[in-house]
CSV table of C-alpha atoms and ligand atoms in Angstrom, one decimal:
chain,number,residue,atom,x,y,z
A,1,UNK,CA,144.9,61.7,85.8
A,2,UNK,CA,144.6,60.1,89.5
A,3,UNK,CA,141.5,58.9,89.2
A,4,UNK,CA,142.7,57.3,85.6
A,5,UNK,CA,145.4,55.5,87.5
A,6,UNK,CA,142.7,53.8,89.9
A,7,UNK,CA,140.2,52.6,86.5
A,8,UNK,CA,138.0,49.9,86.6
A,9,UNK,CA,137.5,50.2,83.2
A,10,UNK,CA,139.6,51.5,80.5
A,11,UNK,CA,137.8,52.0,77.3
A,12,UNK,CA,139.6,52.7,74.1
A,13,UNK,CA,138.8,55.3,71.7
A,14,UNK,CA,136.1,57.6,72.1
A,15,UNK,CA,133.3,57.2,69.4
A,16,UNK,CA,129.9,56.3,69.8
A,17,UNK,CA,130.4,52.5,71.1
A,18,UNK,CA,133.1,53.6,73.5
A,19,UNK,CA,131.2,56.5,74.9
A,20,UNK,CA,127.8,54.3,75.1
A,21,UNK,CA,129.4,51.8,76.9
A,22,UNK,CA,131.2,54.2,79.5
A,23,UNK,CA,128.4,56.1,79.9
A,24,UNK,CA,126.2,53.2,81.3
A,25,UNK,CA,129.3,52.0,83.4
A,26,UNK,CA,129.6,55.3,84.8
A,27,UNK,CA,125.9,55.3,85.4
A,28,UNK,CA,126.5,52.2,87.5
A,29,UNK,CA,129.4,53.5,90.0
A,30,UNK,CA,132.3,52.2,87.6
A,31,UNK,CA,135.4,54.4,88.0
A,32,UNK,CA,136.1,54.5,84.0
A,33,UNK,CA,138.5,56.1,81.6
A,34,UNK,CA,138.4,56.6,77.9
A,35,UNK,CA,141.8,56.5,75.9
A,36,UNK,CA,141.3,58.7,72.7
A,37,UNK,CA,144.2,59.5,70.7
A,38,UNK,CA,142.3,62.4,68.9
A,39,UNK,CA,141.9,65.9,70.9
A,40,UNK,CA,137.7,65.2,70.4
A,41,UNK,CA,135.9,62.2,71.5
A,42,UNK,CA,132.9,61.2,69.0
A,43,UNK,CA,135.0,59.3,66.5
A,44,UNK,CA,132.6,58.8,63.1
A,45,UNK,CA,129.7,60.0,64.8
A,46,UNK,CA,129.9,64.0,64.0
A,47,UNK,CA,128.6,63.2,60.5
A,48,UNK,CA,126.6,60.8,58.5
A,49,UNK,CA,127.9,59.2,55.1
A,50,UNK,CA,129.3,61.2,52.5
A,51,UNK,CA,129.4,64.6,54.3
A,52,UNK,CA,125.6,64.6,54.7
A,53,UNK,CA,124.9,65.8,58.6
A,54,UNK,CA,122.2,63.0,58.9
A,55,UNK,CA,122.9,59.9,60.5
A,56,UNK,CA,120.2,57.3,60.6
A,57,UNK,CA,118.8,55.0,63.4
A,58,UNK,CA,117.0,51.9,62.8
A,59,UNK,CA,114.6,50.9,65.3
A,60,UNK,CA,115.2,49.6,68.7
A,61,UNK,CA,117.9,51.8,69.0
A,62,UNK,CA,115.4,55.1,68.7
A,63,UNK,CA,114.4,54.0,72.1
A,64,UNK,CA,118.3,55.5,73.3
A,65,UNK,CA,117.7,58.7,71.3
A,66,UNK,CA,114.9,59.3,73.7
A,67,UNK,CA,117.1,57.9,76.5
A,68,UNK,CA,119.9,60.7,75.3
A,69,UNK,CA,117.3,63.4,75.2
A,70,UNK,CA,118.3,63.8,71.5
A,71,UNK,CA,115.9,64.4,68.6
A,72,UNK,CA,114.8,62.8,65.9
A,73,UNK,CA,112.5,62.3,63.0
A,74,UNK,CA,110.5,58.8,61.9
A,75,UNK,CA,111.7,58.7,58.3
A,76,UNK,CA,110.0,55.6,57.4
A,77,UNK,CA,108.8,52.0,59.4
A,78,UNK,CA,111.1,51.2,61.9
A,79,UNK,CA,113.9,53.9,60.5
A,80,UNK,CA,114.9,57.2,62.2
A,81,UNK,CA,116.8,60.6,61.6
A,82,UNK,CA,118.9,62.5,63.3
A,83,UNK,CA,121.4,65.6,63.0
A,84,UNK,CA,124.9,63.9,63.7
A,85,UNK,CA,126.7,66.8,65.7
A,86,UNK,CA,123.1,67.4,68.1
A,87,UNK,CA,123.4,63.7,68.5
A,88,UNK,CA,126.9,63.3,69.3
A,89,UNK,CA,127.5,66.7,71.4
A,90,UNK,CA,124.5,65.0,73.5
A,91,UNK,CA,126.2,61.7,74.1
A,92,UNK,CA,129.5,62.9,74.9
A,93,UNK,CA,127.8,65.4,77.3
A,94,UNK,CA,126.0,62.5,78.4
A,95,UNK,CA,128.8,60.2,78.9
A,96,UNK,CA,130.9,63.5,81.0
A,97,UNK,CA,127.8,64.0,83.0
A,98,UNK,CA,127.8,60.1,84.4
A,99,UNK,CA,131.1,60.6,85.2
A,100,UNK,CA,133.6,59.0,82.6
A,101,UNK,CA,137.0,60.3,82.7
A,102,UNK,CA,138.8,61.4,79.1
A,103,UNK,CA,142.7,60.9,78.3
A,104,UNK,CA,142.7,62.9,75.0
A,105,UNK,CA,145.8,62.9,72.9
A,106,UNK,CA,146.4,59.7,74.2
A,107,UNK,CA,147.4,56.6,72.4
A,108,UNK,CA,146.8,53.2,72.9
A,109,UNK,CA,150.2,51.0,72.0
A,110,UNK,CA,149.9,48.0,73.7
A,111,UNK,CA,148.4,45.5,76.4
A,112,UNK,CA,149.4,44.7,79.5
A,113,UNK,CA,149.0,41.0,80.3
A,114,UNK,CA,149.2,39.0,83.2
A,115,UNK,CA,148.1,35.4,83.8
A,116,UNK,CA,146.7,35.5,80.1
A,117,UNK,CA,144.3,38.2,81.3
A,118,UNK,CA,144.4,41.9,79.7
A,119,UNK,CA,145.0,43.5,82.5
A,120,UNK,CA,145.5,47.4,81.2
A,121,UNK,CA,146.7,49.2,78.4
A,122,UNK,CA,150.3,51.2,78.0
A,123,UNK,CA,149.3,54.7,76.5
A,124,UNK,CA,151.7,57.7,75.0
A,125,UNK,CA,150.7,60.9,74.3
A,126,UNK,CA,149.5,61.0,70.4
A,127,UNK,CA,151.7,63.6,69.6
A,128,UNK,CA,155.1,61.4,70.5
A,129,UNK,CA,154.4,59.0,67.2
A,130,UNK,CA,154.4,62.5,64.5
A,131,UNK,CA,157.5,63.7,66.1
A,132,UNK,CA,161.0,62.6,64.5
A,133,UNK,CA,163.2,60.0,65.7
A,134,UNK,CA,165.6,62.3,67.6
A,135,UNK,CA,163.0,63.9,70.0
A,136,UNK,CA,161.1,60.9,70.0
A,137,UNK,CA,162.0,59.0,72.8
A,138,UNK,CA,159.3,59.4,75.3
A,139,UNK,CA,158.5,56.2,77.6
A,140,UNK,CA,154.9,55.4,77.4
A,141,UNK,CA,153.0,54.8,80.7
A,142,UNK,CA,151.2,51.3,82.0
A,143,UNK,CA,147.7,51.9,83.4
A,144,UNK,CA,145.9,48.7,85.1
A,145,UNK,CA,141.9,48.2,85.1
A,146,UNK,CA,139.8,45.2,86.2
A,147,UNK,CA,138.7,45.6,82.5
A,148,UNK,CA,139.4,47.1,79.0
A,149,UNK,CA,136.8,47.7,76.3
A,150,UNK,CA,137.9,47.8,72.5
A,151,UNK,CA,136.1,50.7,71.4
A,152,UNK,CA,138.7,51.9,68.6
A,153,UNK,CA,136.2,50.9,65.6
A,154,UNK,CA,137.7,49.6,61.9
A,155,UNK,CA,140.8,49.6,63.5
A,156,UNK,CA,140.1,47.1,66.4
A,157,UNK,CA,143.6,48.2,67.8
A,158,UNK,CA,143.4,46.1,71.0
A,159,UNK,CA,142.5,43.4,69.4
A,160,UNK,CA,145.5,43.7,66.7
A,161,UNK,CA,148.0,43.6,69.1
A,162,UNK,CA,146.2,40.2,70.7
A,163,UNK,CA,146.6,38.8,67.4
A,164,UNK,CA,150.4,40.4,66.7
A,165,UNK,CA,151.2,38.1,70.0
A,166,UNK,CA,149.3,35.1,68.6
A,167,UNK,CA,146.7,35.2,71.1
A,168,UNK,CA,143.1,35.9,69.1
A,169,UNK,CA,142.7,35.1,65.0
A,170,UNK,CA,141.2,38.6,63.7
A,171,UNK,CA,139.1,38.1,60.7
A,172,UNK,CA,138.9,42.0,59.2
A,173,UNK,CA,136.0,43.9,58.3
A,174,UNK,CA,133.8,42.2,55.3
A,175,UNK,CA,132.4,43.5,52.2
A,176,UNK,CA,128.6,46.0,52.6
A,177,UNK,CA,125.5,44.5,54.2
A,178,UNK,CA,123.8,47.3,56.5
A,179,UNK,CA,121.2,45.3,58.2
A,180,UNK,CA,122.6,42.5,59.1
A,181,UNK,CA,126.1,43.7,59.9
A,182,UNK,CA,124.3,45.8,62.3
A,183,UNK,CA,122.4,42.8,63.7
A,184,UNK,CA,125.1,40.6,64.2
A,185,UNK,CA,127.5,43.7,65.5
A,186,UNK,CA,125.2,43.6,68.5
A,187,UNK,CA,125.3,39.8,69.1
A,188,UNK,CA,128.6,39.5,69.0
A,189,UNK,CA,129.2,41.7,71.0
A,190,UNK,CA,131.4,39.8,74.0
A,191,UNK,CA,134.4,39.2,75.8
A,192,UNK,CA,137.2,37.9,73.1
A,193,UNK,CA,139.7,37.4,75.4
A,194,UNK,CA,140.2,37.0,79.5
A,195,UNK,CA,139.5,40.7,80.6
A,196,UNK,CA,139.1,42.3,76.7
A,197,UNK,CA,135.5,43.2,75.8
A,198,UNK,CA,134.7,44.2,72.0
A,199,UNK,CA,132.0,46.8,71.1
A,200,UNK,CA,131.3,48.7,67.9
A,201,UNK,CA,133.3,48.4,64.4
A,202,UNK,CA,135.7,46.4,66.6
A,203,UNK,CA,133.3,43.6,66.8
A,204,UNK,CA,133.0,44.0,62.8
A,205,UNK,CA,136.8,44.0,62.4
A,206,UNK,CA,137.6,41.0,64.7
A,207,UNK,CA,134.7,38.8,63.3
A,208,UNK,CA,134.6,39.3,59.5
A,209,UNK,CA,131.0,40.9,59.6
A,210,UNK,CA,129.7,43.1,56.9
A,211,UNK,CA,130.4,47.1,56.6
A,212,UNK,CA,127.6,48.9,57.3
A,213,UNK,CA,127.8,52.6,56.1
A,214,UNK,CA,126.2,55.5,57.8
A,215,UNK,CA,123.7,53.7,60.6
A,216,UNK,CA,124.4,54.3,64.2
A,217,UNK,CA,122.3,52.4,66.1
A,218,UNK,CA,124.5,49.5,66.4
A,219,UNK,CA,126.9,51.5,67.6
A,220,UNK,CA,124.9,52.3,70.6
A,221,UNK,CA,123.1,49.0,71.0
A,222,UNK,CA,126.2,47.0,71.1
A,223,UNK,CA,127.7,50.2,73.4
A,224,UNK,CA,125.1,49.1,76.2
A,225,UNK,CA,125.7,45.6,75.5
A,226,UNK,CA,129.3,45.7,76.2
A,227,UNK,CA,129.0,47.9,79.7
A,228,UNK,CA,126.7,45.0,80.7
A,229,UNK,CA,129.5,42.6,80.0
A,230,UNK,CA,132.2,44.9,81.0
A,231,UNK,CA,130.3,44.9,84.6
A,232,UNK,CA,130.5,41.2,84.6
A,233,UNK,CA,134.1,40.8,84.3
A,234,UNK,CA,134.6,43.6,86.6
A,235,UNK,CA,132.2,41.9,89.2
A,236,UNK,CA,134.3,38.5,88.3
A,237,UNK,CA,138.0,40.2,89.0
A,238,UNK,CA,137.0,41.0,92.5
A,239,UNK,CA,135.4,37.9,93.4
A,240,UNK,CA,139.4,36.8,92.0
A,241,UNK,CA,138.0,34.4,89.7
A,242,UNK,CA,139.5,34.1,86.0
A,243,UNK,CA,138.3,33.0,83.1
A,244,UNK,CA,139.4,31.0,80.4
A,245,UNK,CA,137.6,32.9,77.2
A,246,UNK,CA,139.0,33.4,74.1
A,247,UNK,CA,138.0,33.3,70.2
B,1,LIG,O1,135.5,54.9,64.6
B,1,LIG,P1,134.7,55.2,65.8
B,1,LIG,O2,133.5,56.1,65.7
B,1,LIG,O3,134.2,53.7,66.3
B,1,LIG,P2,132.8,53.1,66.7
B,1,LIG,O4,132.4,53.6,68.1
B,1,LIG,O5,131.7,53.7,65.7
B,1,LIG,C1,131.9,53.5,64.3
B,1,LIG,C2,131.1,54.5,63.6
B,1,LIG,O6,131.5,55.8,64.0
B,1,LIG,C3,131.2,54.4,62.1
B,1,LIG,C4,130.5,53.2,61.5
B,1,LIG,C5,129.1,52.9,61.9
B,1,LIG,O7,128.3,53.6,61.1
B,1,LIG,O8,131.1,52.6,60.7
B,1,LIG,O9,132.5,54.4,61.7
B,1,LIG,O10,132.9,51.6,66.5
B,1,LIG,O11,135.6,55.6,67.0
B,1,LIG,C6,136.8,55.0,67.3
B,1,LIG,C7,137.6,55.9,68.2
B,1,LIG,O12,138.8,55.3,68.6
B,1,LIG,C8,139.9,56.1,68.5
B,1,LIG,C9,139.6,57.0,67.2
B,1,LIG,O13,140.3,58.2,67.2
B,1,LIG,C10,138.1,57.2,67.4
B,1,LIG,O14,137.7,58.3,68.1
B,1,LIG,N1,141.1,55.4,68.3
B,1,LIG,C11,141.5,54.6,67.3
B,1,LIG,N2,142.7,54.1,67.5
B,1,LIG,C12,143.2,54.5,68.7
B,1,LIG,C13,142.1,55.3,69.2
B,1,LIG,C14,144.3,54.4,69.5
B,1,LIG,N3,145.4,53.6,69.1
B,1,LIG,N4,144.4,55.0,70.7
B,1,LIG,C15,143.4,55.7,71.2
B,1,LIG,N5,142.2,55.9,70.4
């Protein structure tokens, strides 16, 4: 908990993108902390579509299987297999191992901003929003980072509440088109408002790309991605520069 209180980077939700991302920050010497309201991290990754345990990879992202140390099969050109829970025990072992810090049962409720920069997130324990009214009146806590990283998928919970306050203009998550959803999921990947980084099905959510079913290697494409860009606004906070960024 000490070391979540002293975060450089707070990522929220724990799936694939968010556990990409804070691996290779991590990896770097980052000081980060992933907010996931579930008791598991891995989010949609423990399975492929429609209960099948197969997820599939389409190619370059085959090239961070072998990163991962996970296995996997060549299905076809340019299109890869692998078991969903061997692939996503691996990266969450991989992310622990670099270092990330985990605040399970922990729920993001809101933003902390300052100077129109996010600044942090205020977090409660998960349990506190099933319990009724009367024994439900549990402050939430305020924890600061020099950045936070949308990782929360269809939901795109950070960037909701920018929009609740007026502050981004969220498009919603658009109708099936695998390949190039998972192209563009990757491009767009970026820094939608002062000191708020996007990665994963958040970047679907907030720019009205296609769905893309059960294909991963988005995920952890536009996971990397986003730790590169993370590292830039973290490099950019202590220099004390802002920025002016927004959608
Ligand atoms: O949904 P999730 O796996 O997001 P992702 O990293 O990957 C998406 C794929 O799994 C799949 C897909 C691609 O084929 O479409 O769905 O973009 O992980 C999101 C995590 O965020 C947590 C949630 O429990 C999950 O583990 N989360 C969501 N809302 C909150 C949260 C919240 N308010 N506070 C904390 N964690």
């Amino acid at each position: 908990m000490n070391r979540a209180l002293d975060a450089d980077a707070i990522i929220v939700g724990g799936g694939p993108s968010g556990l990409m991302a804070g691996r290779d920050l991590a990896l770097k010497g980052y000081n980060v902390v992933i907010v996931e309201r579930n008791n598991y991290l891995g989010g949609g990754f423990w399975m492929g579509g429609y209960l099948m345990n197969i997820i599939t990879i389409r190619s370059p992202a085959h090239e961070i299987l072998k990163e991962l140390d996970i296995p996997y099969e060549n299905y076809s050109d340019g299109l890869y297999t692998a078991s969903a829970p061997q692939a996503c025990a691996k990266l969450i072992a991989a992310a622990c191992d670099a270092g990330v810090n985990v605040l399970n049962m922990t729920a993001f409720e809101d933003v902390i901003l300052k100077e129109n920069r996010v600044s942090g997130v205020v977090v409660n324990w998960s349990p506190v929003y099933s319990l009724p009214p009367g024994l439900s009146c549990v402050d939430p806590i305020s924890v600061e980072a020099k950045v936070v990283i949308d990782a929360s998928g269809h939901d795109a919970v950070v960037v909701r509440k920018l929009e609740n306050y007026g502050l981004v203009d969220m498009k919603g998550t658009g109708a099936m088109w695998v390949k190039a959803s998972e192209d563009l999921i990757v491009e767009k990947t970026s820094e939608v408002y002062n000191g708020l980084v996007i990665t994963g099905m958040a970047v679907s959510a907030t720019y009205g790309l296609p769905r893309m079913g059960p294909t991963f290697g988005a995920m952890l494409l536009s996971g990397k991605k986003c730790a590169e860009i993370a590292e830039r606004v973290i490099k950019r906070f202590e220099r004390g520069e802002n920025s002016s960024t927004s959608l």
